[in-house]
Coordinates of N, CA, C and O in Angstrom, one line a residue:
M1 N 99.1 90.0 83.9 CA 98.8 90.7 85.4 C 100.3 91.0 86.3 O 101.2 90.9 86.1
N2 N 100.0 91.5 87.3 CA 100.9 93.1 87.9 C 101.4 91.9 88.6 O 101.2 91.1 89.7
M3 N 102.9 92.0 88.1 CA 104.3 91.0 88.9 C 105.4 92.6 89.2 O 105.6 92.5 88.4
E4 N 105.7 92.1 90.9 CA 106.9 92.9 90.7 C 107.5 92.0 90.7 O 107.2 90.9 91.7
Y5 N 109.1 92.1 91.1 CA 109.8 90.8 90.3 C 111.2 91.7 91.4 O 111.3 92.5 92.3
F6 N 111.8 90.6 92.1 CA 113.4 91.1 92.4 C 114.3 89.6 92.4 O 114.0 88.3 91.4
V7 N 116.2 90.4 91.9 CA 116.0 89.0 91.4 C 117.1 88.6 92.7 O 117.4 88.5 93.4
I8 N 117.5 86.9 92.0 CA 118.8 86.3 92.4 C 120.0 86.1 91.6 O 119.6 86.6 91.0
E9 N 120.8 86.0 92.0 CA 122.1 86.0 90.7 C 122.8 84.6 91.1 O 122.3 83.6 92.8
I10 N 123.0 83.7 90.1 CA 123.7 82.6 89.8 C 124.3 82.9 89.0 O 124.4 84.4 88.8
H11 N 125.2 81.2 88.9 CA 126.0 81.2 87.9 C 126.1 82.2 86.8 O 126.9 82.3 86.1
R12 N 124.3 82.6 86.5 CA 124.7 82.9 84.8 C 124.2 83.8 84.8 O 123.5 84.4 83.8
G13 N 123.7 84.6 85.7 CA 123.5 86.3 85.3 C 122.3 86.3 86.9 O 121.8 85.0 86.9
P14 N 121.5 87.4 86.7 CA 119.9 87.7 87.2 C 119.3 86.7 86.6 O 119.0 86.3 85.7
V15 N 118.8 86.3 87.8 CA 117.0 85.6 87.3 C 115.7 86.0 86.9 O 116.0 86.8 88.4
M16 N 115.0 86.0 86.7 CA 114.4 87.5 88.0 C 112.1 86.4 88.3 O 112.5 84.9 87.9
R17 N 112.2 86.5 89.4 CA 111.5 85.4 90.0 C 110.6 86.6 91.0 O 110.5 87.8 90.8
S18 N 109.3 86.3 90.5 CA 107.9 86.6 90.0 C 107.5 87.0 92.3 O 108.0 86.2 92.8
T19 N 106.0 87.9 92.3 CA 106.4 88.1 93.4 C 105.3 86.6 94.1 O 105.2 86.4 95.0
R20 N 104.6 85.9 93.0 CA 103.8 84.4 93.3 C 104.5 83.7 94.3 O 104.8 83.1 94.6
E21 N 105.5 84.3 92.8 CA 106.6 82.2 93.5 C 108.2 82.4 94.3 O 108.0 81.8 95.4
L22 N 107.4 84.0 95.4 CA 108.5 84.2 96.5 C 107.7 83.9 97.7 O 107.3 83.2 98.1
F23 N 105.4 84.2 97.1 CA 104.9 84.0 98.7 C 105.1 82.7 98.0 O 104.7 81.5 99.4
T24 N 104.8 80.7 97.6 CA 105.0 80.3 97.2 C 106.7 79.7 97.9 O 106.0 78.9 99.4
N25 N 106.8 80.2 98.1 CA 108.8 79.8 98.8 C 108.5 79.8 100.0 O 108.6 79.8 101.1
I26 N 108.2 80.8 100.3 CA 107.9 81.0 102.1 C 107.1 80.7 102.6 O 107.2 80.2 104.1
R27 N 105.6 80.6 101.8 CA 104.9 79.7 102.8 C 105.3 78.4 103.3 O 105.2 76.9 104.3
R28 N 105.9 77.9 101.9 CA 106.7 76.6 102.4 C 108.0 76.0 103.4 O 108.4 75.7 103.1
M29 N 108.9 77.4 103.6 CA 109.6 77.2 104.5 C 109.4 77.1 106.1 O 108.1 76.7 106.5
S30 N 110.5 76.4 106.1 CA 110.6 76.0 106.9 C 111.0 75.9 108.7 O 110.2 75.9 110.1
S31 N 111.8 77.4 107.8 CA 112.5 78.0 110.1 C 112.3 80.2 108.8 O 113.1 80.1 108.1
P32 N 113.1 80.7 109.6 CA 112.7 81.9 109.6 C 114.7 82.0 108.5 O 114.4 83.4 108.0
K33 N 115.1 81.4 109.1 CA 116.4 81.4 108.9 C 116.2 80.9 107.4 O 117.2 82.8 106.6
E34 N 115.6 80.9 106.5 CA 115.5 81.0 105.0 C 115.1 82.2 104.5 O 115.3 82.7 103.6
L35 N 114.7 82.9 105.2 CA 113.7 84.6 104.8 C 116.1 84.8 105.1 O 115.4 86.3 104.2
E36 N 116.7 84.7 105.3 CA 118.5 85.5 105.4 C 118.8 85.3 103.8 O 120.0 85.7 102.8
K37 N 118.3 84.1 103.1 CA 119.0 84.1 101.8 C 119.1 85.1 100.6 O 117.9 85.9 100.9
D38 N 119.0 85.9 99.5 CA 119.0 86.4 98.5 C 117.7 86.8 97.0 O 118.2 88.0 97.4
D39 N 117.4 85.5 97.9 CA 116.3 85.8 97.3 C 115.1 86.8 97.4 O 114.7 87.3 96.1
F40 N 115.5 87.1 98.7 CA 114.6 89.0 99.1 C 114.6 90.6 99.2 O 114.3 90.8 99.6
D41 N 115.8 90.2 97.8 CA 116.8 91.4 98.4 C 115.5 92.0 96.8 O 115.8 91.3 95.9
E42 N 116.2 93.4 96.9 CA 115.3 94.3 96.1 C 115.8 94.6 94.8 O 117.7 94.4 95.0
I43 N 115.3 94.7 93.2 CA 116.0 94.6 92.9 C 117.1 95.8 92.5 O 115.7 97.0 92.6
G44 N 117.6 95.9 92.4 CA 118.7 98.2 92.1 C 118.2 97.5 90.8 O 117.6 97.2 89.8
F45 N 117.2 99.8 90.6 CA 117.3 99.9 88.6 C 117.9 99.9 87.4 O 117.6 99.1 86.7
P46 N 119.9 99.8 88.1 CA 119.7 99.4 87.2 C 119.6 97.3 85.8 O 120.1 97.4 84.9
T47 N 120.7 96.8 87.2 CA 119.9 95.5 87.3 C 118.7 95.4 86.4 O 118.5 94.6 85.7
Y48 N 117.2 96.3 87.0 CA 116.2 95.6 86.5 C 116.4 96.1 84.8 O 116.1 95.8 84.3
L49 N 116.5 97.9 84.3 CA 116.7 98.3 83.6 C 117.4 97.4 82.9 O 117.1 96.8 81.2
K50 N 118.9 96.0 82.8 CA 119.5 95.4 82.1 C 118.0 94.2 81.6 O 118.8 93.6 80.1
A51 N 118.1 93.7 82.8 CA 116.7 92.3 82.2 C 115.9 93.0 81.9 O 115.9 92.6 80.8
V52 N 115.6 93.7 81.9 CA 113.8 94.5 80.6 C 115.2 94.7 78.9 O 113.9 94.6 78.6
M53 N 116.2 95.7 78.9 CA 116.5 95.7 77.9 C 116.8 94.5 77.4 O 116.9 93.8 76.0
N54 N 117.7 93.2 78.1 CA 117.9 92.0 77.2 C 117.1 91.0 77.5 O 116.9 90.5 75.8
E55 N 115.7 91.4 77.4 CA 114.2 90.6 77.8 C 113.3 90.9 75.5 O 113.5 89.9 74.9
R56 N 113.7 92.8 75.9 CA 113.6 92.6 74.9 C 114.6 92.3 73.3 O 114.5 93.9 72.3
G57 N 116.0 92.8 73.8 CA 117.7 92.3 72.5 C 117.1 93.8 71.6 O 117.9 94.1 71.2
I58 N 116.8 95.3 73.7 CA 117.7 96.7 73.2 C 119.1 96.6 73.0 O 119.7 96.7 74.6
R59 N 120.4 97.3 72.6 CA 121.1 97.4 74.1 C 121.3 99.0 73.6 O 120.3 99.3 72.7
P60 N 122.5 99.4 74.3 CA 122.5 100.6 75.2 C 122.5 101.6 74.0 O 121.9 102.1 74.6
S61 N 123.5 100.6 73.8 CA 124.0 101.6 72.5 C 122.2 102.3 71.0 O 122.5 103.2 71.2
D62 N 121.2 101.2 71.4 CA 120.4 101.3 70.8 C 120.1 103.2 71.5 O 118.7 103.8 70.9
L63 N 119.1 102.7 72.3 CA 118.9 103.2 73.7 C 119.4 104.9 73.7 O 119.3 106.3 73.8
I64 N 120.5 105.0 73.7 CA 121.5 107.3 73.0 C 121.1 107.3 72.2 O 121.6 109.0 72.5
V65 N 121.1 105.9 70.9 CA 120.5 106.9 69.8 C 119.3 107.1 70.0 O 119.1 108.5 69.6
Q66 N 118.8 106.6 69.8 CA 116.9 106.9 70.2 C 116.8 108.6 71.6 O 115.9 109.3 71.0
M67 N 117.3 108.3 72.3 CA 117.4 109.2 73.6 C 117.3 110.7 72.1 O 117.6 111.0 74.0
N68 N 118.9 110.5 72.2 CA 119.4 112.1 71.6 C 120.8 111.9 72.9 O 120.6 113.6 73.4
M69 N 121.2 111.1 73.3 CA 122.0 111.8 74.9 C 123.5 111.5 74.9 O 123.5 110.6 74.0
E70 N 124.7 112.3 76.1 CA 125.6 111.3 76.6 C 125.7 110.6 75.6 O 124.7 109.9 77.0
K71 N 126.6 109.4 75.2 CA 127.1 108.1 76.6 C 127.2 108.2 77.3 O 127.3 106.4 78.0
S72 N 128.4 109.2 77.8 CA 128.8 108.3 80.0 C 127.5 109.5 80.4 O 127.1 107.9 81.3
Y73 N 126.5 110.0 80.1 CA 125.6 109.8 80.7 C 124.2 108.5 81.1 O 124.2 108.1 82.2
F74 N 124.5 107.7 79.9 CA 123.6 106.6 80.2 C 123.8 106.1 80.3 O 123.6 104.9 81.4
Y75 N 125.3 105.4 80.5 CA 126.8 104.6 80.8 C 125.9 104.9 82.8 O 126.0 103.6 83.9
Q76 N 125.8 106.1 82.2 CA 126.4 106.0 84.3 C 124.4 106.0 84.3 O 124.8 105.4 86.5
I77 N 124.1 106.0 84.5 CA 122.7 105.5 84.7 C 123.0 104.1 84.5 O 122.1 103.8 86.2
L78 N 123.4 103.5 84.0 CA 123.0 101.9 84.0 C 123.7 101.4 85.5 O 124.2 100.5 85.0
K79 N 124.9 101.7 85.7 CA 126.1 101.7 86.6 C 125.4 101.6 87.7 O 126.0 101.5 88.8
G80 N 125.0 102.7 87.4 CA 123.7 103.3 89.3 C 124.8 104.7 89.5 O 124.5 104.4 91.0
R81 N 125.3 104.6 88.6 CA 126.8 105.8 89.2 C 125.3 107.2 89.5 O 125.5 108.3 89.7
R82 N 124.6 107.4 88.5 CA 123.4 108.4 88.6 C 121.8 107.7 88.6 O 121.5 107.2 88.5
A83 N 121.5 108.8 89.4 CA 119.9 108.7 88.9 C 118.9 109.4 88.1 O 118.5 110.2 87.8
P84 N 117.9 108.0 87.7 CA 117.8 108.9 86.2 C 116.2 109.9 87.2 O 115.5 108.9 88.1
G85 N 115.8 110.9 86.1 CA 115.2 111.4 86.2 C 113.5 111.5 85.8 O 113.8 109.9 85.0
R86 N 113.1 111.4 86.7 CA 111.0 111.8 85.8 C 110.7 111.4 84.3 O 110.4 110.5 83.6
D87 N 111.3 111.8 83.6 CA 111.3 112.6 83.0 C 112.0 111.1 81.4 O 111.1 110.6 80.4
F88 N 113.1 110.9 82.2 CA 114.1 109.9 81.3 C 113.2 108.8 81.0 O 114.1 107.8 80.0
L89 N 113.1 108.8 82.6 CA 112.1 106.8 82.4 C 111.0 107.0 81.6 O 110.2 105.8 81.3
I90 N 110.2 108.1 81.8 CA 108.7 108.1 81.0 C 109.5 107.9 79.9 O 108.7 106.7 79.0
H91 N 110.4 108.6 78.9 CA 111.1 108.9 77.7 C 111.3 107.4 77.9 O 111.1 106.6 76.0
L92 N 112.4 106.6 78.6 CA 112.6 105.0 78.0 C 111.8 103.9 78.1 O 111.6 102.8 77.5
S93 N 110.5 104.2 78.9 CA 109.6 103.4 78.8 C 108.8 103.1 77.7 O 108.1 102.4 76.9
F94 N 108.2 104.1 77.3 CA 108.5 104.7 75.3 C 109.2 103.4 73.9 O 108.3 103.1 73.8
L95 N 110.3 103.6 74.9 CA 110.9 102.9 73.8 C 111.4 101.5 74.3 O 111.2 101.1 73.0
L96 N 110.6 101.7 75.5 CA 111.1 99.8 76.2 C 109.5 98.7 75.4 O 109.8 97.8 75.4
K97 N 108.7 100.0 74.7 CA 107.4 99.3 74.6 C 106.6 99.0 75.8 O 106.1 97.7 76.2
L98 N 107.2 99.4 77.0 CA 106.6 99.4 78.6 C 104.7 99.1 78.0 O 104.6 100.6 78.5
N99 N 104.2 97.7 79.1 CA 103.3 99.0 79.1 C 102.7 100.0 81.0 O 103.3 100.1 80.8
L100 N 101.4 99.6 80.5 CA 101.6 101.0 82.4 C 102.3 100.2 83.4 O 102.6 100.9 83.6
D101 N 101.7 98.6 83.7 CA 101.9 98.3 85.1 C 103.5 98.4 84.8 O 104.2 98.5 86.0
E102 N 104.3 98.2 83.6 CA 105.7 98.4 83.5 C 106.0 99.1 84.2 O 107.5 99.4 84.3
T103 N 106.0 100.6 83.1 CA 106.2 101.4 82.9 C 105.8 102.1 85.0 O 106.8 102.5 85.3
Q104 N 105.2 101.1 85.8 CA 104.8 102.1 86.6 C 105.9 101.0 88.0 O 106.7 102.1 89.0
R105 N 106.1 100.0 87.3 CA 107.0 99.1 87.8 C 108.6 99.8 87.6 O 109.4 99.9 88.8
L106 N 108.7 99.9 86.4 CA 110.4 101.3 86.2 C 110.0 101.8 87.7 O 111.1 102.6 87.9
L107 N 108.9 102.8 87.2 CA 109.3 103.9 88.5 C 109.6 103.9 90.0 O 110.2 104.4 90.1
K108 N 108.7 102.8 90.3 CA 108.8 102.4 91.5 C 110.4 101.9 91.8 O 110.6 102.8 93.6
I109 N 110.9 101.6 91.0 CA 111.9 100.4 91.0 C 113.1 102.0 91.2 O 113.6 101.9 92.3
A110 N 112.7 102.9 90.2 CA 113.8 103.5 90.1 C 113.7 105.2 90.9 O 114.1 106.2 91.8
K111 N 112.8 104.7 92.1 CA 112.6 105.2 93.2 C 112.1 107.2 92.6 O 112.0 108.0 93.7
R112 N 111.3 106.8 92.0 CA 110.3 108.0 91.3 C 108.4 107.7 91.4 O 108.7 106.8 91.8
Q113 N 108.4 108.9 91.3 CA 107.0 109.5 91.3 C 106.0 108.8 91.2 O 106.6 108.8 89.5
P114 N 105.0 107.5 90.8 CA 104.0 107.1 89.8 C 103.6 107.7 89.2 O 103.1 108.5 89.9
L115 N 102.5 107.3 87.9 CA 101.7 108.1 87.1 C 100.8 108.8 88.4 O 100.4 106.8 88.6
Y116 N 99.8 108.8 88.4 CA 99.6 109.9 89.2 C 98.4 110.6 87.7 O 98.2 111.1 87.5
P117 N 97.2 109.4 87.8 CA 95.8 110.2 87.0 C 95.8 111.6 86.7 O 94.0 112.1 86.0
R118 N 95.4 112.3 88.2 CA 94.7 113.6 88.7 C 95.5 114.8 87.8 O 94.8 116.1 87.4
S119 N 96.8 114.7 87.4 CA 98.0 114.9 86.7 C 98.0 115.0 85.2 O 97.5 114.1 84.5
K120 N 97.2 116.9 84.9 CA 97.2 116.2 83.3 C 97.9 115.6 82.9 O 98.6 114.7 81.3
K121 N 99.8 116.2 83.0 CA 101.1 115.2 81.9 C 100.4 113.8 82.7 O 101.1 113.2 82.0
D122 N 100.6 113.3 83.2 CA 100.8 112.1 83.4 C 99.3 111.5 83.0 O 99.6 109.7 82.5
A123 N 97.8 112.5 82.9 CA 96.6 111.7 82.8 C 97.1 110.9 80.4 O 97.0 110.3 80.3
A124 N 97.8 111.9 80.3 CA 98.7 112.2 79.2 C 100.0 110.7 78.7 O 99.5 110.1 77.6
V125 N 100.4 110.7 79.7 CA 101.7 109.2 79.7 C 100.4 108.1 79.8 O 100.4 106.5 79.0
I126 N 100.3 108.4 81.0 CA 98.5 106.5 81.1 C 98.0 106.7 79.5 O 97.9 105.1 79.2
Y127 N 97.8 107.9 78.5 CA 97.5 107.9 77.3 C 97.3 107.1 76.8 O 96.9 106.1 75.8
A128 N 98.9 107.6 76.2 CA 99.5 107.4 75.7 C 100.2 106.0 75.1 O 100.4 105.1 74.5
I129 N 100.5 105.3 76.7 CA 100.6 103.9 76.4 C 99.8 103.0 76.5 O 99.9 102.1 75.6
T130 N 98.4 103.2 77.2 CA 98.1 102.6 76.9 C 96.7 102.3 75.4 O 96.3 101.7 75.0
H131 N 97.8 103.9 74.9 CA 96.8 103.7 73.2 C 97.7 103.2 72.6 O 98.1 103.5 71.4
K132 N 98.9 102.6 73.4 CA 99.6 101.9 72.4 C 101.1 103.4 71.4 O 101.5 103.1 70.2
M133 N 100.7 104.9 71.8 CA 101.6 105.6 71.1 C 103.3 105.3 71.6 O 103.1 105.0 72.5
N134 N 103.2 106.2 70.4 CA 105.1 106.2 69.7 C 105.5 107.6 71.0 O 104.5 108.2 71.4
Y135 N 107.1 107.9 71.7 CA 106.9 108.7 72.5 C 106.6 110.0 70.8 O 106.2 111.0 72.2
E136 N 106.7 110.1 70.0 CA 106.9 111.5 69.7 C 105.3 111.9 69.3 O 104.9 113.1 69.4
K137 N 104.4 110.9 69.3 CA 103.2 110.8 69.3 C 102.6 111.0 70.2 O 102.0 112.2 70.9
Y138 N 103.8 110.9 71.8 CA 103.3 111.6 73.0 C 102.8 112.8 73.0 O 102.9 113.8 74.1
E139 N 104.8 113.1 72.8 CA 105.2 114.8 72.8 C 104.0 115.9 72.2 O 103.6 116.6 72.6
A140 N 102.9 115.2 71.0 CA 102.7 116.3 70.1 C 101.9 116.3 71.2 O 100.8 116.8 70.5
L141 N 100.9 115.6 71.7 CA 99.8 114.7 72.5 C 100.4 116.4 74.0 O 98.9 117.3 74.1
I142 N 101.3 115.9 74.3 CA 101.5 117.3 75.6 C 101.6 118.0 75.3 O 101.3 119.5 75.9
D143 N 101.9 118.7 73.6 CA 101.8 119.5 73.3 C 101.0 120.4 73.2 O 100.5 122.1 72.7
S144 N 99.8 119.9 72.3 CA 98.7 120.3 71.9 C 98.1 119.9 73.0 O 97.3 121.4 73.9
L145 N 98.1 119.3 74.0 CA 97.3 120.0 75.8 C 98.4 121.4 76.3 O 97.8 122.0 77.4
E146 N 99.0 121.5 76.2 CA 100.4 122.7 76.5 C 99.5 124.6 75.6 O 99.2 124.9 76.0
G147 N 99.7 123.8 74.8 CA 99.0 124.6 74.0 C 97.3 125.1 73.9 O 97.5 126.8 74.1
E148 N 97.3 124.4 74.5 CA 94.9 124.5 74.9 C 94.9 125.2 76.1 O 93.7 126.3 76.3
H149 N 95.9 125.2 77.4 CA 96.4 125.6 78.6 C 96.5 126.8 78.4 O 95.6 127.3 79.0
D150 N 98.3 127.3 77.3 CA 98.0 129.2 76.6 C 96.0 130.0 76.6 O 96.1 130.8 76.8
R151 N 95.9 128.5 75.4 CA 94.3 129.8 75.0 C 94.1 129.6 76.2 O 93.1 131.1 75.9
E152 N 94.0 129.2 76.9 CA 92.7 129.6 78.2 C 92.8 130.5 78.5 O 92.1 130.9 79.0
G153 N 94.2 130.1 79.2 CA 94.8 132.0 79.3 C 94.6 132.9 78.9 O 94.6 134.3 80.2
D154 N 94.1 133.1 78.3 CA 94.3 134.4 76.6 C 92.6 135.3 77.0 O 92.4 135.0 77.9

């Protein structure tokens, strides 16, 4: 089921609440004053990424090595000082083994365009994710599609 998540802060850290749970809470409210609670703040990308990494037992150092990137750049993203690009997010979704809905959510939370099936590259991402390909196989698929395009132009 496709659920969007929001964060509330409690003494132990962020807790994800499903959209369904929020809908239920809203229906039970006796006063609109209750809408002022922190339950309804949208989750920011750094908080969401940290929660996903924690849920999957992945450390920042694991992603830094797998993405072959500068440590400082990754930590700037993790702290919200830099906004990640769409290609970075797609690469990240493969490394975190996100499904299609989770990848779309990652893009949305990071304020990037969702995957669009009319785009050949996005269609390749969708195909690779739904067929549980790793990032290297996805890159090979992209390379083969680009090679096919080059041959058509000859």
